[in-house]
Every structure is written in C-alpha cells, then in structure tokens.
Coordinates of C-alpha atoms in Angstrom, one line a residue:
M1 CA 8.4 -111.6 -19.7
I2 CA 10.0 -110.1 -22.7
E3 CA 8.9 -113.2 -24.8
Q4 CA 5.4 -111.7 -24.6
Y5 CA 6.6 -108.8 -26.7
A6 CA 9.2 -110.6 -28.8
P7 CA 8.0 -114.1 -29.7
G8 CA 10.8 -116.4 -30.5
L9 CA 13.5 -114.3 -28.8
N10 CA 16.1 -116.4 -27.1
L11 CA 17.7 -114.3 -24.4
E12 CA 20.3 -116.9 -23.7
N13 CA 21.7 -116.6 -27.3
L14 CA 21.9 -112.8 -27.3
K15 CA 25.7 -112.9 -26.7
L16 CA 26.4 -116.1 -28.6
L17 CA 26.2 -114.8 -32.2
Q18 CA 29.8 -114.2 -33.2
P19 CA 30.9 -112.9 -36.6
S20 CA 32.4 -115.5 -38.9
N21 CA 36.1 -115.3 -39.6
E22 CA 35.8 -117.6 -42.6
K23 CA 37.4 -116.1 -45.7
T24 CA 36.0 -116.7 -49.1
S25 CA 38.2 -116.8 -52.2
E26 CA 38.1 -114.1 -54.8
L27 CA 37.1 -114.7 -58.4
Q28 CA 39.9 -116.5 -60.3
Q29 CA 38.7 -115.1 -63.6
S30 CA 38.4 -111.4 -64.5
F31 CA 35.5 -110.3 -66.8
N32 CA 33.5 -107.2 -67.6
L33 CA 30.2 -106.4 -65.9
S34 CA 27.8 -103.7 -67.1
I35 CA 25.3 -102.5 -64.5
F36 CA 22.2 -100.6 -65.6
T37 CA 20.3 -98.6 -62.9
Q38 CA 18.4 -95.3 -63.1
F39 CA 19.6 -94.2 -59.7
Y40 CA 23.1 -93.8 -58.5
P41 CA 24.9 -91.3 -56.2
P42 CA 24.7 -88.4 -55.9
D43 CA 21.1 -89.5 -55.9
Y44 CA 20.6 -90.8 -52.4
A45 CA 17.9 -93.3 -53.2
A46 CA 18.8 -96.5 -51.3
T47 CA 19.0 -98.6 -54.5
G48 CA 21.6 -96.2 -56.0
Q49 CA 23.8 -96.2 -52.9
L50 CA 23.7 -100.0 -52.7
I51 CA 24.7 -100.4 -56.4
E52 CA 27.6 -98.0 -55.8
E53 CA 28.8 -100.1 -52.9
L54 CA 28.3 -103.3 -54.8
A55 CA 30.2 -102.0 -57.8
I56 CA 33.2 -101.1 -55.7
Q57 CA 33.3 -104.5 -53.9
L58 CA 33.0 -106.4 -57.2
G59 CA 35.8 -104.2 -58.6
R60 CA 38.0 -105.3 -55.6
L61 CA 37.3 -108.9 -56.6
G62 CA 38.9 -108.3 -60.0
I63 CA 35.7 -107.6 -62.0
H64 CA 35.8 -104.6 -64.4
V65 CA 32.5 -102.8 -63.7
Q66 CA 30.8 -100.3 -66.0
V67 CA 27.7 -98.5 -64.5
F68 CA 25.3 -96.9 -66.9
T69 CA 23.0 -94.6 -65.0
G70 CA 21.3 -91.2 -65.2
Q71 CA 21.9 -87.8 -63.8
P72 CA 20.4 -87.1 -60.3
G73 CA 16.7 -87.2 -60.7
Y74 CA 14.9 -88.7 -57.7
A75 CA 16.3 -87.7 -54.3
F76 CA 19.2 -85.3 -54.7
R77 CA 20.7 -82.0 -53.8
K78 CA 23.3 -81.7 -56.5
E79 CA 21.7 -80.8 -59.8
S80 CA 24.3 -82.7 -61.9
A81 CA 27.2 -85.1 -61.7
P82 CA 30.1 -85.8 -64.1
A83 CA 29.0 -87.5 -67.3
K84 CA 31.9 -89.9 -66.8
E85 CA 33.8 -91.0 -63.7
K86 CA 36.3 -93.8 -63.0
F87 CA 37.4 -95.3 -59.7
N88 CA 39.8 -98.2 -60.0
R89 CA 37.9 -100.9 -61.8
V90 CA 34.6 -99.1 -61.7
S91 CA 33.6 -96.7 -64.5
V92 CA 30.4 -94.7 -64.4
Q93 CA 28.6 -93.2 -67.4
R94 CA 25.6 -90.9 -66.8
S95 CA 23.1 -90.1 -69.5
R96 CA 20.7 -87.2 -69.3
T97 CA 17.7 -87.7 -67.0
S98 CA 14.2 -86.4 -67.1
R99 CA 12.9 -84.9 -63.9
L100 CA 9.3 -84.6 -64.8
C101 CA 7.3 -84.6 -61.5
P102 CA 9.6 -87.3 -59.8
A103 CA 7.3 -87.5 -56.8
R104 CA 4.3 -88.5 -58.8
I105 CA 3.6 -91.9 -60.2
R106 CA 3.0 -90.6 -63.8
G107 CA 6.2 -88.5 -63.7
K108 CA 8.2 -91.5 -62.4
A109 CA 6.8 -93.7 -65.2
I110 CA 7.7 -91.2 -67.9
N111 CA 11.2 -90.6 -66.5
G112 CA 11.8 -94.3 -66.2
L113 CA 10.6 -94.9 -69.8
L114 CA 13.0 -92.2 -71.2
F115 CA 15.9 -93.8 -69.2
F116 CA 14.9 -97.2 -70.6
L117 CA 15.1 -95.9 -74.1
R118 CA 18.6 -94.5 -73.5
C119 CA 19.7 -97.8 -72.1
V120 CA 18.5 -99.5 -75.3
L121 CA 20.5 -97.1 -77.4
H122 CA 23.5 -97.6 -75.2
V123 CA 23.3 -101.4 -75.7
F124 CA 23.2 -101.0 -79.5
K125 CA 26.1 -98.5 -79.5
N126 CA 28.2 -101.0 -77.5
S127 CA 27.0 -104.2 -79.1
R128 CA 30.6 -105.4 -79.7
K129 CA 31.4 -105.5 -76.0
K130 CA 30.6 -109.0 -74.6
D131 CA 29.9 -107.9 -71.1
I132 CA 27.6 -109.6 -68.7
L133 CA 24.6 -107.3 -68.0
L134 CA 23.2 -106.8 -64.5
L135 CA 19.9 -105.0 -64.8
T136 CA 18.1 -103.6 -61.7
S137 CA 14.3 -103.2 -61.5
A138 CA 14.8 -99.4 -61.3
P139 CA 12.9 -98.5 -63.4
P140 CA 10.7 -101.7 -63.2
F141 CA 10.8 -102.5 -66.9
L142 CA 14.6 -102.1 -67.2
P143 CA 15.3 -105.9 -67.4
I144 CA 13.7 -105.8 -70.9
V145 CA 16.9 -104.2 -72.0
G146 CA 18.7 -107.5 -71.2
Y147 CA 16.2 -109.5 -73.2
I148 CA 16.8 -107.2 -76.2
A149 CA 20.6 -107.4 -75.8
K150 CA 20.4 -111.2 -75.8
L151 CA 18.0 -111.4 -78.7
F152 CA 20.1 -109.3 -81.0
F153 CA 23.7 -109.9 -79.7
G154 CA 23.6 -113.0 -77.5
T155 CA 24.6 -111.0 -74.5
P156 CA 24.1 -112.8 -71.2
Y157 CA 22.2 -110.9 -68.5
I158 CA 21.0 -111.1 -64.9
C159 CA 17.9 -109.5 -63.5
L160 CA 18.2 -107.9 -60.0
L161 CA 14.7 -107.5 -58.7
Y162 CA 14.3 -104.9 -56.0
D163 CA 10.5 -104.7 -56.4
L164 CA 8.0 -106.8 -58.3
Y165 CA 5.9 -105.0 -60.9
P166 CA 3.1 -104.9 -61.9
D167 CA 2.4 -106.5 -58.5
V168 CA 3.1 -103.3 -56.6
A169 CA 0.6 -101.3 -58.7
V170 CA -2.0 -104.1 -58.3
E171 CA -1.6 -104.3 -54.5
L172 CA -1.8 -100.5 -54.3
K173 CA -5.1 -100.7 -56.3
L174 CA -3.7 -98.4 -58.9
V175 CA -4.8 -100.9 -61.5
S176 CA -6.9 -104.0 -61.6
S177 CA -5.2 -107.4 -61.8
K178 CA -7.5 -108.1 -64.8
N179 CA -6.3 -105.0 -66.7
W180 CA -4.7 -105.9 -70.1
I181 CA -1.6 -103.9 -69.2
V182 CA -1.1 -106.0 -66.1
K183 CA -1.5 -109.2 -68.1
A184 CA 0.8 -108.0 -70.8
W185 CA 3.4 -106.9 -68.3
D186 CA 3.3 -110.3 -66.5
W187 CA 3.7 -112.1 -69.9
I188 CA 6.7 -109.9 -70.7
N189 CA 8.3 -110.5 -67.3
K190 CA 8.0 -114.3 -67.9
Q191 CA 9.8 -114.0 -71.3
V192 CA 12.5 -111.8 -69.7
W193 CA 13.0 -114.2 -66.8
K194 CA 13.1 -117.3 -69.0
K195 CA 15.8 -115.8 -71.2
A196 CA 17.8 -114.4 -68.3
D197 CA 21.0 -116.2 -67.2
G198 CA 20.2 -115.5 -63.6
I199 CA 17.7 -113.8 -61.3
I200 CA 18.5 -112.2 -58.0
V201 CA 15.9 -111.5 -55.4
L202 CA 16.1 -110.0 -52.0
S203 CA 14.1 -112.4 -49.9
S204 CA 12.7 -115.9 -49.7
T205 CA 9.1 -114.6 -50.0
M206 CA 10.1 -112.7 -53.2
K207 CA 11.5 -115.9 -54.6
N208 CA 8.3 -117.6 -53.9
R209 CA 6.4 -114.9 -55.8
V210 CA 8.6 -115.1 -58.8
Q211 CA 8.5 -118.9 -58.9
T212 CA 4.8 -119.0 -58.5
K213 CA 4.4 -116.8 -61.5
C214 CA 7.0 -118.6 -63.6
P215 CA 7.9 -122.1 -62.3
E216 CA 10.4 -122.6 -65.1
V217 CA 12.9 -120.2 -63.7
G218 CA 13.1 -121.7 -60.2
D219 CA 16.6 -123.0 -60.7
K220 CA 17.8 -119.6 -61.9
I221 CA 16.8 -117.7 -58.8
S222 CA 19.3 -116.7 -56.1
I223 CA 18.3 -115.0 -52.8
I224 CA 20.9 -112.3 -52.0
H225 CA 20.0 -109.9 -49.2
N226 CA 20.9 -106.2 -49.2
W227 CA 23.7 -105.2 -46.8
A228 CA 25.3 -102.4 -44.8
N229 CA 29.0 -101.7 -44.0
P230 CA 29.6 -102.2 -40.3
N231 CA 33.0 -100.3 -40.6
W232 CA 31.1 -97.2 -41.7
I233 CA 27.9 -97.5 -39.7
F234 CA 28.7 -98.5 -36.1
P235 CA 27.2 -97.8 -32.6
I236 CA 27.6 -94.3 -31.3
A237 CA 26.3 -93.4 -27.8
K238 CA 23.7 -90.7 -28.1
Q239 CA 25.5 -88.5 -25.6
K240 CA 28.5 -88.4 -28.0
N241 CA 26.4 -88.1 -31.2
W242 CA 26.3 -84.6 -32.7
F243 CA 23.1 -85.5 -34.6
A244 CA 21.3 -86.6 -31.4
L245 CA 22.5 -83.5 -29.6
K246 CA 21.4 -81.2 -32.4
Y247 CA 17.9 -82.5 -32.6
D248 CA 17.4 -83.0 -28.8
L249 CA 17.2 -86.8 -29.0
V250 CA 19.4 -87.7 -26.0
K251 CA 17.3 -87.5 -22.9
K252 CA 14.1 -89.3 -24.1
F253 CA 13.8 -92.8 -25.4
T254 CA 13.8 -92.3 -29.2
V255 CA 12.0 -94.4 -31.8
L256 CA 13.3 -93.8 -35.3
Y257 CA 11.8 -94.4 -38.8
S258 CA 14.5 -93.6 -41.3
G259 CA 14.0 -93.9 -45.1
N260 CA 11.2 -93.7 -47.6
M261 CA 7.7 -93.2 -46.4
G262 CA 6.2 -94.5 -49.6
R263 CA 3.0 -96.2 -50.6
C264 CA 4.5 -99.6 -49.8
H265 CA 5.3 -98.7 -46.2
E266 CA 2.7 -99.0 -43.4
M267 CA 2.7 -95.8 -41.3
D268 CA -0.7 -95.8 -39.6
T269 CA 0.3 -98.4 -36.9
I270 CA 3.4 -96.3 -36.1
L271 CA 1.4 -93.0 -35.8
E272 CA -1.3 -94.7 -33.7
A273 CA 1.5 -96.0 -31.4
A274 CA 2.8 -92.4 -31.1
W275 CA -0.6 -91.3 -30.1
Q276 CA -0.9 -93.9 -27.4
L277 CA 2.6 -92.9 -26.1
Q278 CA 2.1 -89.2 -26.2
N279 CA 2.2 -88.9 -22.4
D280 CA 5.3 -91.2 -22.0
S281 CA 8.9 -90.0 -22.1
I282 CA 9.2 -91.4 -25.6
Q283 CA 9.6 -89.5 -28.9
F284 CA 9.3 -90.5 -32.5
V285 CA 11.6 -89.2 -35.3
F286 CA 10.8 -89.6 -39.0
I287 CA 13.7 -89.0 -41.4
G288 CA 13.2 -89.1 -45.1
G289 CA 10.6 -88.5 -47.8
G290 CA 8.1 -90.3 -49.9
A291 CA 4.4 -90.2 -50.9
K292 CA 3.1 -90.6 -47.4
R293 CA 5.4 -88.1 -45.6
Q294 CA 3.0 -85.1 -45.9
L295 CA 0.1 -87.3 -44.9
C296 CA 1.9 -88.3 -41.8
I297 CA 2.7 -84.7 -40.9
E298 CA -0.9 -83.7 -41.4
K299 CA -2.1 -86.6 -39.2
V300 CA 0.3 -85.7 -36.5
K301 CA -1.0 -82.1 -36.5
K302 CA -4.6 -83.3 -36.6
L303 CA -4.0 -85.5 -33.5
G304 CA -2.1 -82.7 -31.8
L305 CA 1.0 -84.9 -31.1
T306 CA 4.0 -83.2 -29.7
N307 CA 6.2 -86.3 -29.5
C308 CA 6.9 -86.5 -33.3
Q309 CA 9.6 -84.8 -35.3
F310 CA 10.0 -84.9 -39.1
L311 CA 13.4 -84.4 -40.8
P312 CA 14.4 -84.5 -44.4
Y313 CA 16.7 -87.0 -46.1
Q314 CA 20.2 -86.6 -44.7
D315 CA 23.4 -86.5 -46.6
K316 CA 25.0 -89.9 -47.0
Q317 CA 28.0 -88.9 -44.8
D318 CA 25.6 -88.2 -41.9
L319 CA 23.9 -91.6 -42.0
P320 CA 26.1 -93.2 -39.4
Y321 CA 25.0 -90.4 -36.9
S322 CA 21.3 -90.3 -37.8
L323 CA 20.9 -94.1 -37.6
T324 CA 22.5 -94.2 -34.1
A325 CA 20.6 -91.2 -32.7
C326 CA 17.8 -93.4 -31.4
D327 CA 17.1 -96.3 -29.1
L328 CA 14.8 -98.4 -31.4
S329 CA 14.4 -98.4 -35.1
L330 CA 11.3 -99.2 -37.2
V331 CA 10.8 -101.2 -40.4
S332 CA 7.3 -101.5 -42.0
I333 CA 5.7 -103.1 -45.0
S334 CA 2.1 -102.5 -46.1
P335 CA -0.4 -105.3 -46.1
G336 CA -0.2 -107.3 -49.4
M337 CA 3.4 -106.2 -50.1
E338 CA 5.2 -109.1 -48.6
G339 CA 7.4 -110.7 -51.3
I340 CA 6.9 -107.7 -53.6
V341 CA 9.2 -105.3 -51.8
A342 CA 12.0 -105.7 -49.2
P343 CA 13.1 -102.8 -46.9
S344 CA 16.8 -102.0 -47.4
K345 CA 16.8 -99.8 -44.3
L346 CA 16.9 -103.0 -42.1
Y347 CA 20.6 -103.6 -42.7
G348 CA 21.7 -100.1 -41.7
I349 CA 19.8 -100.5 -38.5
L350 CA 21.6 -103.7 -37.7
A351 CA 24.9 -102.1 -38.4
A352 CA 24.0 -99.2 -36.1
G353 CA 23.5 -101.7 -33.2
R354 CA 19.9 -100.7 -32.5
P355 CA 17.0 -103.1 -31.9
V356 CA 14.3 -103.5 -34.5
A357 CA 10.5 -103.4 -34.5
A358 CA 9.1 -104.6 -37.8
I359 CA 5.5 -104.2 -38.9
C360 CA 4.7 -106.8 -41.4
E361 CA 2.5 -109.8 -42.4
S362 CA 2.6 -113.1 -40.6
N363 CA 4.5 -114.8 -43.4
S364 CA 7.2 -112.2 -43.7
Y365 CA 10.8 -113.2 -43.9
L366 CA 11.5 -110.4 -41.5
R367 CA 10.0 -112.4 -38.7
S368 CA 12.4 -115.4 -39.1
L369 CA 15.4 -113.0 -39.6
L370 CA 14.7 -111.1 -36.4
S371 CA 14.1 -114.3 -34.5
E372 CA 17.3 -115.8 -35.7
A373 CA 19.3 -112.7 -34.9
N374 CA 17.6 -112.1 -31.5
C375 CA 17.6 -108.4 -32.3
G376 CA 13.9 -107.3 -32.0
A377 CA 10.3 -108.2 -32.6
A378 CA 7.8 -108.3 -35.4
F379 CA 4.1 -107.1 -35.2
S380 CA 1.2 -107.6 -37.6
N381 CA -0.1 -104.6 -39.4
G382 CA -2.5 -102.8 -37.1
D383 CA -1.2 -104.4 -33.9
V384 CA -0.7 -101.0 -32.1
N385 CA -1.0 -102.4 -28.6
G386 CA 1.8 -105.0 -29.3
L387 CA 4.1 -102.3 -30.7
V388 CA 3.3 -99.9 -27.8
S389 CA 4.0 -102.7 -25.2
F390 CA 7.3 -103.5 -26.9
I391 CA 8.4 -99.9 -27.0
R392 CA 7.5 -99.4 -23.3
R393 CA 9.4 -102.6 -22.4
L394 CA 12.6 -101.5 -24.1
A395 CA 12.2 -97.9 -22.7
G396 CA 12.1 -99.4 -19.2
D397 CA 15.0 -101.8 -19.8
R398 CA 17.8 -100.1 -21.7
Y399 CA 20.2 -103.0 -21.0
L400 CA 17.9 -105.4 -22.9
A401 CA 17.6 -102.9 -25.8
E402 CA 21.4 -102.7 -25.9
Q403 CA 21.7 -106.5 -25.9
M404 CA 19.3 -106.7 -28.8
G405 CA 21.2 -104.0 -30.7
D406 CA 24.5 -105.8 -30.2
A407 CA 23.1 -109.1 -31.3
G408 CA 21.7 -107.5 -34.5
R409 CA 25.1 -106.0 -35.3
R410 CA 26.9 -109.4 -34.8
Y411 CA 24.3 -111.0 -37.0
L412 CA 25.0 -108.5 -39.8
Q413 CA 28.7 -109.0 -39.5
S414 CA 28.2 -112.7 -40.0
N415 CA 25.8 -112.5 -42.9
F416 CA 25.3 -109.1 -44.5
T417 CA 28.5 -107.2 -44.9
P418 CA 29.5 -105.8 -48.4
E419 CA 32.3 -108.3 -48.7
I420 CA 30.0 -111.3 -47.9
I421 CA 27.3 -110.1 -50.3
A422 CA 29.8 -109.3 -53.1
Q423 CA 31.1 -112.9 -52.9
Q424 CA 27.5 -114.1 -53.4
Y425 CA 27.0 -111.9 -56.4
S426 CA 30.4 -113.0 -57.8
K427 CA 29.3 -116.6 -57.5
V428 CA 26.2 -115.9 -59.6
L429 CA 28.3 -114.0 -62.1
S430 CA 31.0 -116.7 -62.3
N431 CA 28.4 -119.3 -62.9
V432 CA 27.2 -117.3 -66.0
V433 CA 30.8 -117.0 -67.2
H434 CA 31.3 -120.8 -66.8
K435 CA 28.1 -121.4 -68.6
Q436 CA 29.1 -119.2 -71.5
S437 CA 32.6 -120.8 -71.7
S438 CA 31.0 -124.3 -71.7
T439 CA 28.6 -123.3 -74.5
K440 CA 31.5 -121.9 -76.6
E441 CA 33.6 -125.0 -76.0
A442 CA 30.7 -127.3 -77.0
K443 CA 30.1 -125.3 -80.2
S444 CA 33.8 -125.4 -81.1
K445 CA 33.9 -129.2 -80.7
L446 CA 30.9 -129.5 -83.1
V447 CA 32.7 -127.4 -85.6

C-alpha cells in the first residue's frame, strides 16, 4: 500500500482540495514601504526573486514600495543592472556591490558587511522619509539597520527572517555555541527583535526557535510562507516540454533537485538513493549551484553513477520548463537545520504539479504540510531505503504520481499564491500603520 511510503497520505482526499475563491480586500490606506535586501534580480538567488514578486504585489495593493539593494553579486549572469528603476508603484535603487569570493563564507560575510554599511548610509540620507522598513535577513545582520533607524529617527521596521543566524553557523560547526561572537550576536538579535514592530518568519518551527530565544516577542511574530505563481509555473507534459526534450528527460522516470546545494541542504541521502537505483529506469537531475555542488559531482564520479546529470542555474524565464521536466521533485534540509532555514523551492514544485519527496527531521513543518496537501512524502535524514521505495512506487504508478502533483498544485492555489501571501504581508504592515496612528493620536491628546 502507498501508505507505507507516504505516511498520513489520504488517497480519498487527493481530488477534494479545491482552490478558494474567497476574495480579500485591498488595503484601504496607502503608505510607503522601504525594503532592504542584498539580492534582487537580475541576481537569481531565490530570496531576490521572491522580494521582487512581493514588491510588485504590494504595489498592486496601493503601497508605494522602494527597494534598496545591490548590483548583481551572488548568482548572476549580467554584470550590472540600472542604478535606478521604476515599475508602477515599485522603485528600485541599487548601490555598488562587493563581489569578493561570493562562493566562500568569508567573502559572503565581507560583501554582506559592506552592503550593510551602505544601507546605514542610505537610512541617514533619507531620514526625513517616514517609511515603514522591511528588512530581510540577507545579509543576516541587516535587521540591525532597522534598530538604528528607529533609535535615531523613530522609524518603524519589520524583520523578515529567511534564515536564523548565528544558529546556522553553530549548527554547521563553523563556530562554537559558546563563542563570544555567537553570544554577542544572540544578544543583538534580541534587542533588534524587541524594538521591531513586527517579525515575519517562514514556518512554525522557525517561530518556535525565535520565541524560545526571546519569549517577549511572541506576539509580534507572524508566520507567512513563501509562494509561487501558478499562472507562471504550471504543469507541462514532458513530451511537450522543450527543456525535457533538450536534456533527454522524457523517457525515464526523472527525479529532480532544483536550487541551491548548500551547506544547509542534505545531499547524501539523495546520492545514496541514486546509487541504489542505478540499474532502474530512473534518472536524477540536479539543477543549481552551492557549496556542495562540486562535492556531489565528485561523489557521483567516484561511485561511477551514470544516472545523474548536473546542470547550472537556469534563467528565470526557463524555470516553468525546468521544474516540469521531471516526475518527482526533492526538497532537503540538513539535520539540525529545522526551524533555522526553510526551503523556498517547495512552492515552485507545488505550482509545477509534481509530487514532493522531502528529506527532513521528524519535527519538520514540511511533514504536516505534505500530509495536509496529500502531495508527497517525507523521510528522515539517512532513510535511503524509504526514499528509494517511494521513488520506485511512483515510477511504477504514474497515475498516483499525477494525482499527488495535482493535489499539491491545488493546495498551493488555495494557500500560497502571490496574491494570498501579499494580503498577509499587507495585514502585518497595516497593523504597524494603525499602531503608529494610534500612538500619534494619543500623543496629540496629551498635548
């Protein structure tokens, strides 16, 4: 039975998840929002692409959005982008960006520090503007800019936490939890969070992490997932998909890992599964980059695997084709990283109408999400046999794979579209506006 491979899967409900037609009202009050993020298109890092889509959606809700970012400096093909751009209610300003060894941790840290300093200068130059600030954790210490802005100018700010630092560095054993830098960073985070007007995290487990560190901010935390646009990414049959045809992915059952192969992503279980399946009519495709990419390539060569193919990051316009050039997609989180990172690749997979196999810890939010959506299965880190059995089951039952993919897409349409997520962001922002208005009104009455 399939329940053996996908615990919690309800086959009877695979066709019952219908997208909601409920319409949410737009913001009644227009205000200005300044978003600070190091990465933004034409950088094709996931965080930058998500911020671009969020800015556009918030602009459609009547919010005037100013994005302060850097020139391409992480994952890019274009060497530069316009210093200033404007699209309807969204304005983009790009500062110079350091590109010192962007693939190395030390280089990333230096590049991030330089961008942070430019953000501080930008805040001081624009101190008269009374915008709400939305600060991403790219780079990780960027929310400190909000603390500085509020300290000197009373500017309200919201922290958008993609990853939790220094937790990532500690879990990766790059630094000890007892190190003075870690203790100082944790202390600074608490001060920043306490002063923030709102904190946005990507999952329930991330909220638990933040709340455990700083219980005082529990009522400020909002869980808002990432998203994907189902009107842009939608199911395409492999036989009609130029990407699948180009890379010979049509005939065999294809398992796809698309995105960053970084230190926070568990790849060993996937490669071991590929080794066990080397004599099956099943192939693995890895698209993207990251610190573990070359290690994965070397391991595949060492094992003599011929069922693995590695491709570089694809242009954004090709994403609807690369994500649908498979029969099953993979998501993975390294042990110890639950609640510290959240894989944004999941939502594109759901939009593509492909089933999901997630490799994660037993307490991961991914397990409940996949179970509720009826779109795949989750496996513990190192559970190679479970993953292999699931892949073989879907390879032998294409109809079931298609049902799971359809269920996942319907679930996304009901919960994680850009419009739905933008409304959730706008609610957090409007609460800040209301809070500011109430404070001003109270002060005026005292006067």
